[in-house]
XYZ file of C-alpha atoms in Angstrom:
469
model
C 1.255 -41.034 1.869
C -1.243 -38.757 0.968
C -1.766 -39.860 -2.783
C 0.303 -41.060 -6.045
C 0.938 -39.360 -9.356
C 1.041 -41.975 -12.492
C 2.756 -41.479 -15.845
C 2.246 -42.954 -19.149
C 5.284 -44.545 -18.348
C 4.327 -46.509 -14.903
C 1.354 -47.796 -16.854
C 3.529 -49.807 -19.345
C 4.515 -53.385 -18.033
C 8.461 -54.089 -18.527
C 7.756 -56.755 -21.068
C 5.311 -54.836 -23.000
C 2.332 -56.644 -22.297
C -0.509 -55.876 -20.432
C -1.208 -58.384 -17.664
C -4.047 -57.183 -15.721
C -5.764 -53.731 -15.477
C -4.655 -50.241 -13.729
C -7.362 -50.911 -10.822
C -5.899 -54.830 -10.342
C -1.896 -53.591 -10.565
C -1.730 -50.299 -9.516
C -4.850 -48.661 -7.811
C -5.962 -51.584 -5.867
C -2.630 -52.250 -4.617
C -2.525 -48.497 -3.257
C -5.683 -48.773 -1.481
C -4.274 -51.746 0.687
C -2.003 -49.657 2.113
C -4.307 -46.856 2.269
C -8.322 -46.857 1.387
C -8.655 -43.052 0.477
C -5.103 -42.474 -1.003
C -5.430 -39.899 -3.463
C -4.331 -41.573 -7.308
C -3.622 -38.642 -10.226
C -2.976 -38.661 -13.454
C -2.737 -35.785 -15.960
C -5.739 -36.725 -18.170
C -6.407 -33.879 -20.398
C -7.439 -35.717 -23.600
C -5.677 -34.915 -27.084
C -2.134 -34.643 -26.745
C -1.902 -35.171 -23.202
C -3.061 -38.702 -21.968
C -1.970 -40.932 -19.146
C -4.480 -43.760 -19.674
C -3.442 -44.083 -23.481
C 0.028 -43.069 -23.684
C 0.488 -46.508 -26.164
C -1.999 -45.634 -28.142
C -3.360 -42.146 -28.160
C -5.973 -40.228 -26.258
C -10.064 -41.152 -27.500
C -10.908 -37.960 -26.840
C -9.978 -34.648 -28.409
C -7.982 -32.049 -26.257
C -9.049 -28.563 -25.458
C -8.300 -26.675 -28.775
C -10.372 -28.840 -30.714
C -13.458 -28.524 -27.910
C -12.827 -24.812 -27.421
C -12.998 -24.593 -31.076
C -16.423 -26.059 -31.484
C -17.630 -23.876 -28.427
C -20.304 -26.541 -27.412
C -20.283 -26.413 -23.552
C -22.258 -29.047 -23.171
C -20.301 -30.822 -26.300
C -17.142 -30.156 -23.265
C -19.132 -31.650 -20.551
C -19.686 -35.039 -22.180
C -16.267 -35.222 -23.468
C -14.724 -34.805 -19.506
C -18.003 -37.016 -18.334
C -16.447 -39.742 -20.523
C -12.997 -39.306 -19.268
C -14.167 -38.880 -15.675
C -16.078 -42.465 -16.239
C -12.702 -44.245 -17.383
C -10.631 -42.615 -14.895
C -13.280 -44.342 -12.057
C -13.507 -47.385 -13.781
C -9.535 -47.414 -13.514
C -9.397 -46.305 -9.566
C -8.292 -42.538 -10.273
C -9.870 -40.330 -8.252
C -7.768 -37.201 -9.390
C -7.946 -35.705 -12.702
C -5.100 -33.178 -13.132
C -6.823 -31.254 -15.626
C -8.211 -29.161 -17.170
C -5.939 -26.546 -18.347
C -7.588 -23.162 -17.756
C -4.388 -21.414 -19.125
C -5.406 -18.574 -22.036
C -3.386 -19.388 -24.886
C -2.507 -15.477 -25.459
C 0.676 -15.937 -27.014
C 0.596 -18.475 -30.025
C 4.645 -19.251 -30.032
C 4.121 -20.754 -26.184
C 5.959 -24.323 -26.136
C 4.035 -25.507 -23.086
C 0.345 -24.646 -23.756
C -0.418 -24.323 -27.088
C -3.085 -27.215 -28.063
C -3.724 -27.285 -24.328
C -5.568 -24.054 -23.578
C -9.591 -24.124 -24.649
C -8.142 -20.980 -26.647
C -6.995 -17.375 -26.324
C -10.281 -15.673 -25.594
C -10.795 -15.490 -21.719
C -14.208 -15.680 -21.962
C -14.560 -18.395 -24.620
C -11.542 -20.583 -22.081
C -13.727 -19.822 -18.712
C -17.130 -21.008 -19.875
C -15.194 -24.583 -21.041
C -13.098 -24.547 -18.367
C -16.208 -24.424 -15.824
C -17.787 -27.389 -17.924
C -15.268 -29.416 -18.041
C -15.003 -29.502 -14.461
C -18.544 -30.461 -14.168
C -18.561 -33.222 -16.158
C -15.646 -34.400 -14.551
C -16.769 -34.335 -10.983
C -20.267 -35.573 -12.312
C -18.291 -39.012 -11.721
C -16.536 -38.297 -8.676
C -13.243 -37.561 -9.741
C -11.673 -34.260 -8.544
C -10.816 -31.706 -11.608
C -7.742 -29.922 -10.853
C -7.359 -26.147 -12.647
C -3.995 -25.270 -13.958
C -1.559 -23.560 -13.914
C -2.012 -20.878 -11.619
C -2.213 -17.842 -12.479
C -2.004 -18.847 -16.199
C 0.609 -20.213 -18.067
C -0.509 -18.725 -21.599
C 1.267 -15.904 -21.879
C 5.072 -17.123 -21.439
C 7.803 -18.160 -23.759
C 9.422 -20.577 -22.249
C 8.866 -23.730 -20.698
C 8.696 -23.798 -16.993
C 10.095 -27.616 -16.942
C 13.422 -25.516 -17.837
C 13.207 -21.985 -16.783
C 11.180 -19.284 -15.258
C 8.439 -18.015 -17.208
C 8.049 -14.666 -16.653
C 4.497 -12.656 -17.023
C 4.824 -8.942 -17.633
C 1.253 -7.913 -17.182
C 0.008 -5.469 -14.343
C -2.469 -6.945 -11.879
C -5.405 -5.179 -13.845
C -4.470 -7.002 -17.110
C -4.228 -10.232 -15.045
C -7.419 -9.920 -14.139
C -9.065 -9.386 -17.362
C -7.403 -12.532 -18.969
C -5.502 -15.297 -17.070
C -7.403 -14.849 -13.895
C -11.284 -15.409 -15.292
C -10.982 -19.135 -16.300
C -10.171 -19.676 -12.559
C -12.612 -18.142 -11.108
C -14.999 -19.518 -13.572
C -13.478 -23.323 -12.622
C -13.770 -22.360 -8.685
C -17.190 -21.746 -9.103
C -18.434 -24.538 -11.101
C -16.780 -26.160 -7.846
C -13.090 -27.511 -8.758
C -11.969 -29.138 -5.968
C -8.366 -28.721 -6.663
C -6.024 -25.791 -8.035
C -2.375 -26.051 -9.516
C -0.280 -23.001 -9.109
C 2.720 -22.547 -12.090
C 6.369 -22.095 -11.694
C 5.277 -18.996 -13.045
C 6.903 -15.226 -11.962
C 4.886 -12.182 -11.426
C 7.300 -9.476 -11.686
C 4.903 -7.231 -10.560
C 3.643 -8.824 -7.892
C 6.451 -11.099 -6.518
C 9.970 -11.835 -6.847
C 10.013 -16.101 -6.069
C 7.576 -18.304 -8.834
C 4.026 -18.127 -8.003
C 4.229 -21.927 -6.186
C 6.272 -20.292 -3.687
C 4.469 -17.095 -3.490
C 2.153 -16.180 -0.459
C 1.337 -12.910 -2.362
C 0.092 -15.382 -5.024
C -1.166 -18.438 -3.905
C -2.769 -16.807 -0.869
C -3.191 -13.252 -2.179
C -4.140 -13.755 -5.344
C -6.103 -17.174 -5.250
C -7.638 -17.543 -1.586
C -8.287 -13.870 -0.899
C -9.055 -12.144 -4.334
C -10.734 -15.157 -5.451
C -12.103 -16.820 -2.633
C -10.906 -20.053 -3.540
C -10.863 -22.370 -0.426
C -10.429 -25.835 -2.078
C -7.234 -28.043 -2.401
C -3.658 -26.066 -3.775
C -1.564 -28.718 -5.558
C 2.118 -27.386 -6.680
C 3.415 -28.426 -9.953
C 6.026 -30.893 -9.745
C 9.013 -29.829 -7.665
C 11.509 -31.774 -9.208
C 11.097 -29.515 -12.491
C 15.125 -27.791 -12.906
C 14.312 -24.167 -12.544
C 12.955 -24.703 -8.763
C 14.890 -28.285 -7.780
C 18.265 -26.503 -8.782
C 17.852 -23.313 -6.841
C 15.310 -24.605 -3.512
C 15.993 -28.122 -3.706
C 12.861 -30.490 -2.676
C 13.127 -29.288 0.844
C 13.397 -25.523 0.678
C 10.521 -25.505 -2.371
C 8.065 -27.569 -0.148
C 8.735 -25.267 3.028
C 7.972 -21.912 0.621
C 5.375 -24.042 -1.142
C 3.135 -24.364 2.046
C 3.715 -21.081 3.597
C 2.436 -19.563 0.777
C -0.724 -21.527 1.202
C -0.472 -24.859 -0.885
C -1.916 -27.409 0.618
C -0.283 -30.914 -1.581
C 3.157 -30.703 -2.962
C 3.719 -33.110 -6.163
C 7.469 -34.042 -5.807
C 7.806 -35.780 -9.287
C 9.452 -39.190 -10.721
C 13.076 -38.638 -9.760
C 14.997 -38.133 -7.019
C 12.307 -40.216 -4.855
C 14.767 -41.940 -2.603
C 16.224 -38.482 -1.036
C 12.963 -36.370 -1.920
C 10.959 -37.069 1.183
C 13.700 -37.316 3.851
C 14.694 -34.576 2.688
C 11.039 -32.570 2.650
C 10.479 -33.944 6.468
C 14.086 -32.442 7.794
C 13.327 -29.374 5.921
C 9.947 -28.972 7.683
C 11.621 -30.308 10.869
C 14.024 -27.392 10.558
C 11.381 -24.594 9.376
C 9.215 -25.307 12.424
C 11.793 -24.906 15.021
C 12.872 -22.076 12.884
C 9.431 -20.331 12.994
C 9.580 -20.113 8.994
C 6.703 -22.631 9.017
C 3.902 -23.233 11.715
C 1.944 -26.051 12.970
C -1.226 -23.951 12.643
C -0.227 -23.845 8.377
C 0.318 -27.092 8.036
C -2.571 -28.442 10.017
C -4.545 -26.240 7.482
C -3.414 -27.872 4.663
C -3.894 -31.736 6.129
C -7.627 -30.858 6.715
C -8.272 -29.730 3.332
C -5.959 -32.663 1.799
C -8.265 -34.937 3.978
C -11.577 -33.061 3.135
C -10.799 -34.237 -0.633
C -10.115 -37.934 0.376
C -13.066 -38.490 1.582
C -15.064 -36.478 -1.264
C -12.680 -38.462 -3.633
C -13.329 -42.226 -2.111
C -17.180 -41.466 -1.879
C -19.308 -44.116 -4.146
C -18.821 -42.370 -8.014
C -21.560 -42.461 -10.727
C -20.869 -44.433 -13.833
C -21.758 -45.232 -17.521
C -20.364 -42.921 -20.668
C -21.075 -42.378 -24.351
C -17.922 -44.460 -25.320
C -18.227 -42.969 -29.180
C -18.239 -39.126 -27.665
C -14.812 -38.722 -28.230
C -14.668 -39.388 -32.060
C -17.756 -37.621 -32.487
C -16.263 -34.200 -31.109
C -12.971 -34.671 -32.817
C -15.045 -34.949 -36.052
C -16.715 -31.937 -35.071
C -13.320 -30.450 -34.322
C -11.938 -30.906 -38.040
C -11.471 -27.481 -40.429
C -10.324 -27.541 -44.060
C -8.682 -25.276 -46.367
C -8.754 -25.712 -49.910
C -9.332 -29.141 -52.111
C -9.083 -31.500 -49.709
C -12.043 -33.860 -50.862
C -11.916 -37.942 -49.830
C -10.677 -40.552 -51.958
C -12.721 -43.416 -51.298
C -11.095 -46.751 -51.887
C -7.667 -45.580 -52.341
C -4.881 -46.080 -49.837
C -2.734 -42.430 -49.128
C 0.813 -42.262 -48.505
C 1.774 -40.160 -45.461
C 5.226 -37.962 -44.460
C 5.465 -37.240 -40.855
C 7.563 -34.527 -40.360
C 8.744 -35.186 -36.650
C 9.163 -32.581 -34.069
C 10.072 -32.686 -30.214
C 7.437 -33.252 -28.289
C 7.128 -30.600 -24.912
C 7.417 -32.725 -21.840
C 4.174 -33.044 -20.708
C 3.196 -34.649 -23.905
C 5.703 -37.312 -23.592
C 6.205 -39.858 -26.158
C 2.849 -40.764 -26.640
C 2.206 -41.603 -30.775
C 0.460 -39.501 -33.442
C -0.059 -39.250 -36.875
C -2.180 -40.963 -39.324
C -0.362 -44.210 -39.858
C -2.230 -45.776 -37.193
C -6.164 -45.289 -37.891
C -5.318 -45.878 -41.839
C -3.734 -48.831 -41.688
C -6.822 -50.383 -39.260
C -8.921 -48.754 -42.118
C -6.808 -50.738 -44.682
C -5.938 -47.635 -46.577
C -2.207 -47.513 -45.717
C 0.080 -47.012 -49.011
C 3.142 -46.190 -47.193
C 4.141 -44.420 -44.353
C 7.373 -42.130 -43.968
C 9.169 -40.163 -40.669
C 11.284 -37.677 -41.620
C 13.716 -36.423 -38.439
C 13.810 -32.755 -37.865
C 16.266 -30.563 -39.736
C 16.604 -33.151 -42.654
C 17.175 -32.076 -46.492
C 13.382 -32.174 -47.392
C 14.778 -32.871 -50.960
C 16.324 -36.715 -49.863
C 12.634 -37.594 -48.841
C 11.131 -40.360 -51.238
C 7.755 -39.153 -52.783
C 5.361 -41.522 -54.603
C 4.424 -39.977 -58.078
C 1.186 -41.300 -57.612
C -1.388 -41.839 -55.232
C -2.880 -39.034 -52.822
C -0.113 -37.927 -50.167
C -0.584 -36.681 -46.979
C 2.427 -34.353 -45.108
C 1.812 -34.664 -41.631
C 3.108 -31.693 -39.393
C 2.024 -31.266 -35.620
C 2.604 -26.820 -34.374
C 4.738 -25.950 -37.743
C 3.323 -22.423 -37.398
C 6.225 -22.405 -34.565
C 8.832 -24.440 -36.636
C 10.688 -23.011 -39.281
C 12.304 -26.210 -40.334
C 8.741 -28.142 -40.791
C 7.012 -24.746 -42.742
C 10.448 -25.330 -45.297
C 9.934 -28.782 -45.551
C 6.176 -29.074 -46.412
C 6.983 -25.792 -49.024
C 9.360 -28.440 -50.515
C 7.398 -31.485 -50.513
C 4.577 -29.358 -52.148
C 6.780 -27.803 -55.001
C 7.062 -31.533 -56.188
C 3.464 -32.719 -55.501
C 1.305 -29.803 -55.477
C -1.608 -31.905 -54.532
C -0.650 -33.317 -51.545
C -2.648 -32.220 -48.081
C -0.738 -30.976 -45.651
C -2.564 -32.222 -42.151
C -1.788 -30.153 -39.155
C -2.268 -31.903 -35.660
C -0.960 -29.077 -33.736
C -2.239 -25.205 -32.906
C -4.582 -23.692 -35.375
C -3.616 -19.899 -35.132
C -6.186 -17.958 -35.585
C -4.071 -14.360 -37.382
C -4.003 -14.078 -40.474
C -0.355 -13.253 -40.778
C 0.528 -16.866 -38.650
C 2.209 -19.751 -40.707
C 1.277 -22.351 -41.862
C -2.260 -20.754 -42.060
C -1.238 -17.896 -44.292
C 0.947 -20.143 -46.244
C -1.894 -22.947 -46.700
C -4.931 -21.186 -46.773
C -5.213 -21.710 -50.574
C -3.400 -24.896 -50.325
C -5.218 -28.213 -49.886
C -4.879 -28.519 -45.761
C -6.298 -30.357 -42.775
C -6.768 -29.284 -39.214
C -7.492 -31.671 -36.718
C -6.837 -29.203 -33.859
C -4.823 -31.563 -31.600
C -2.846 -34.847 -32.080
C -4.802 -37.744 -29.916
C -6.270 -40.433 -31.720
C -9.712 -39.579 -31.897
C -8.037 -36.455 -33.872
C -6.002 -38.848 -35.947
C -9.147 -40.630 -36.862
C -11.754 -38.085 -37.640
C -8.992 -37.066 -40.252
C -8.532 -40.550 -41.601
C -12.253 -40.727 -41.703
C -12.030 -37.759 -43.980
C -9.680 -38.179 -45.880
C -11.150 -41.827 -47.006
C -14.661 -41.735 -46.764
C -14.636 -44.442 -44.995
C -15.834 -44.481 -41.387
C -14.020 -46.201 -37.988
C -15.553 -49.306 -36.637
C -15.433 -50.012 -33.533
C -14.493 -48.509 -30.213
C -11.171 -46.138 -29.311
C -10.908 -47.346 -26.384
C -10.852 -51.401 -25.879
């Protein structure tokens, strides 16, 4: 066992209730069997969070940092995650994201990506991993060679990126290098194709992972695939044939995934049984791989620094906030909130946002409304008085939520809409165009720290207390 992946989900007792910490039931547990097992999590802050699935990340996500552009702002943000991932036993952030968000319609990326200026996403990328590995938990850059430029999600198909080697290099490529030389010990490669480059996904690529990563980059630390269970590589290579391909084209740690574990790794081992005696995989290869894998162990289980700004988090999602029109507090008075739901991408999960939460522990709850996607926007109950706040999360990318807030707004035209997803930056992009002389909130991501700079705003009153117990 060379390390363990955790999900929101495995973090969640059966009955609900918490009955000891993730170092007493999960990482200390792993260490009996073996001291310098390697134990991930995908700990991006904002809208992806492991350690606060049930209740929402403390710490704004990378389009709210990368739109502050305070590198040193970004270092103190991953510091602080770093210090709770130690404090829990993880020793393997998988994060950041150093994926240019190029294409504003992605359905992966999106609030993900530091941004869609290579430059801007390399400098925050590269502190990010510092003050991660300040603490002693590996950073992991992903996804190789960039996911930011694809329309489609590669937990179901894929993605393919059109763009020669030469464009490559000028914009998915330099938040790598950038995160390889602030000294990342770990790289994720994509299910990502490279038409011009290769024919199989860039996890199974040699012309990728060791063409493009080890030799035009130099990078000689730790290659982790994305999981292998996702459809579009499970269906066609199966765990087997994907982990063979995987490590000859220079990955070092395959991530397997949640399902399928009971036939997964007999079914890797026979495959590599086979490829050996095969010559399609060599001892020499794998050996490779096993000393780097071990290399990080023992840089992984070595005695981490501690203490963090535990108020960090809210601070930068404050910082994070941008307004359009009148959208001035209302001390005192409680607001009534829509939700307009949408389907969440996969790596978010399930995890909640919105504002009910931080305004009903500020006591300023009126009432609090989900409306499922697609509904008649005309059925939903609106108070006639009282300030109301329409709650939408990437409508720039969904038709249905962009009709539904125009609604809404026809019959209270001083509502604020509050946007907890991607803040395009064109002028032509909805719901920017469509807002910009509207009353509107963007928070820049949906975590809670998000959720409660707006709250914070929208009430004048402030948060007491920790995000984090």
């Amino acid at each position: 066992m060379a390390g363990v992946g955790l999900f929101g989900t495995n973090l969640t007792p059966a009955d609900g209730v918490a009955h000891g910490s993730l170092r007493e039931d999960v990482a200390e547990p792993l260490r009996a069997v073996r001291p310098d097992v390697l134990i991930a999590l995908d700990e991006e802050g904002g809208d992806v969070t492991r350690l606060d699935y049930q209740r929402g990340s403390a710490y704004p996500g990378n389009h709210a940092l990368g739109a502050v552009d305070d590198t040193a702002l970004t270092r103190e943000v991953a510091g602080a995650i770093g210090s709770d991932l130690v404090a829990e036993g993880i020793n393997l952030c998988l994060g950041p994201c150093a994926d240019v968000n190029s294409q504003p319609d992605n359905p992966i990326i999106g609030v993900r990506s530091f941004g869609a200026d290579p430059a801007l996403v390399a400098r925050h990328t590269a502190a990010f991993v510092e003050g991660l590995q300040e603490h002693r938990v590996a950073a992991t850059l992903k996804h190789f060679p960039g996911h930011g430029d694809t329309g489609v999600d590669s937990h179901d198909a894929l993605p393919d990126i059109g763009r020669p080697l030469d464009a490559l290099n000028a914009v998915e490529l330099p938040p790598f290098a950038a995160g390889a030389a602030a000294g990342a010990k770990a790289v994720m490669t994509g299910h990502i194709r490279l038409p011009h480059l290769a024919e199989l996904p860039a996890t199974l690529s040699r012309r990728v992972v060791t063409g493009l990563l080890r030799e035009q980059l130099g990078y000689d630390g730790v290659v982790i695939t994305d999981a292998l269970e996702m459809a579009p590589v499970r269906d066609r290579w199966g765990f087997g044939g994907a982990a063979v391909l995987a490590w000859a084209a220079g990955t070092d740690l395959v991530l397997l995934g949640p399902s399928g574990d009971d036939r997964a790794l007999p079914e890797v081992y026979a495959a590599v049984e086979s490829a050996l005696c095969k010559g399609e995989l060599t001892v020499e290869r794998l050996q490779e791989a096993a000393a780097r894998v071990t290399a990080l162990r023992a840089w992984a289980t070595a005695v981490p620094t501690s203490g963090a700004s535990a108020d960090i988090g809210l601070h930068a999602a404050r910082r994070a906030l941008a307004a359009t029109g009148d959208v001035a507090p209302a001390p005192g008075t409680a607001w009534h909130t829509v939700r307009l739901l949408s389907e969440a991408n996969m790596a978010v999960g399930t995890a909640p946002w919105g504002l009910e939460q931080p305004l009903a522990r500020l006591g300023l709850l009126a009432s609090a409304t989900d409306v499922e996607p697609g509904a008649d926007p005309t059925t939903v109950s609106l108070p006639a008085d009282g300030p109301v706040a329409v709650v939408v999360r990437d409508a720039a990318r969904d038709p249905w939520q962009r009709t539904a807030l125009h609604a809404l707004r026809a019959r209270r035209p001083d509502l604020v809409a509050v946007e907890m997803g991607l803040h395009a930056a064109r002028d032509e992009d909805a719901p920017n165009a469509t807002l910009r002389d509207d009353a509107a909130l963007y928070t820049r991501g949906a975590g809670l720290a998000n959720a409660v700079a707006a709250a914070e705003l929208l009430t004048g009153h402030s948060w007491l207390g920790p995000l984090r117990p």
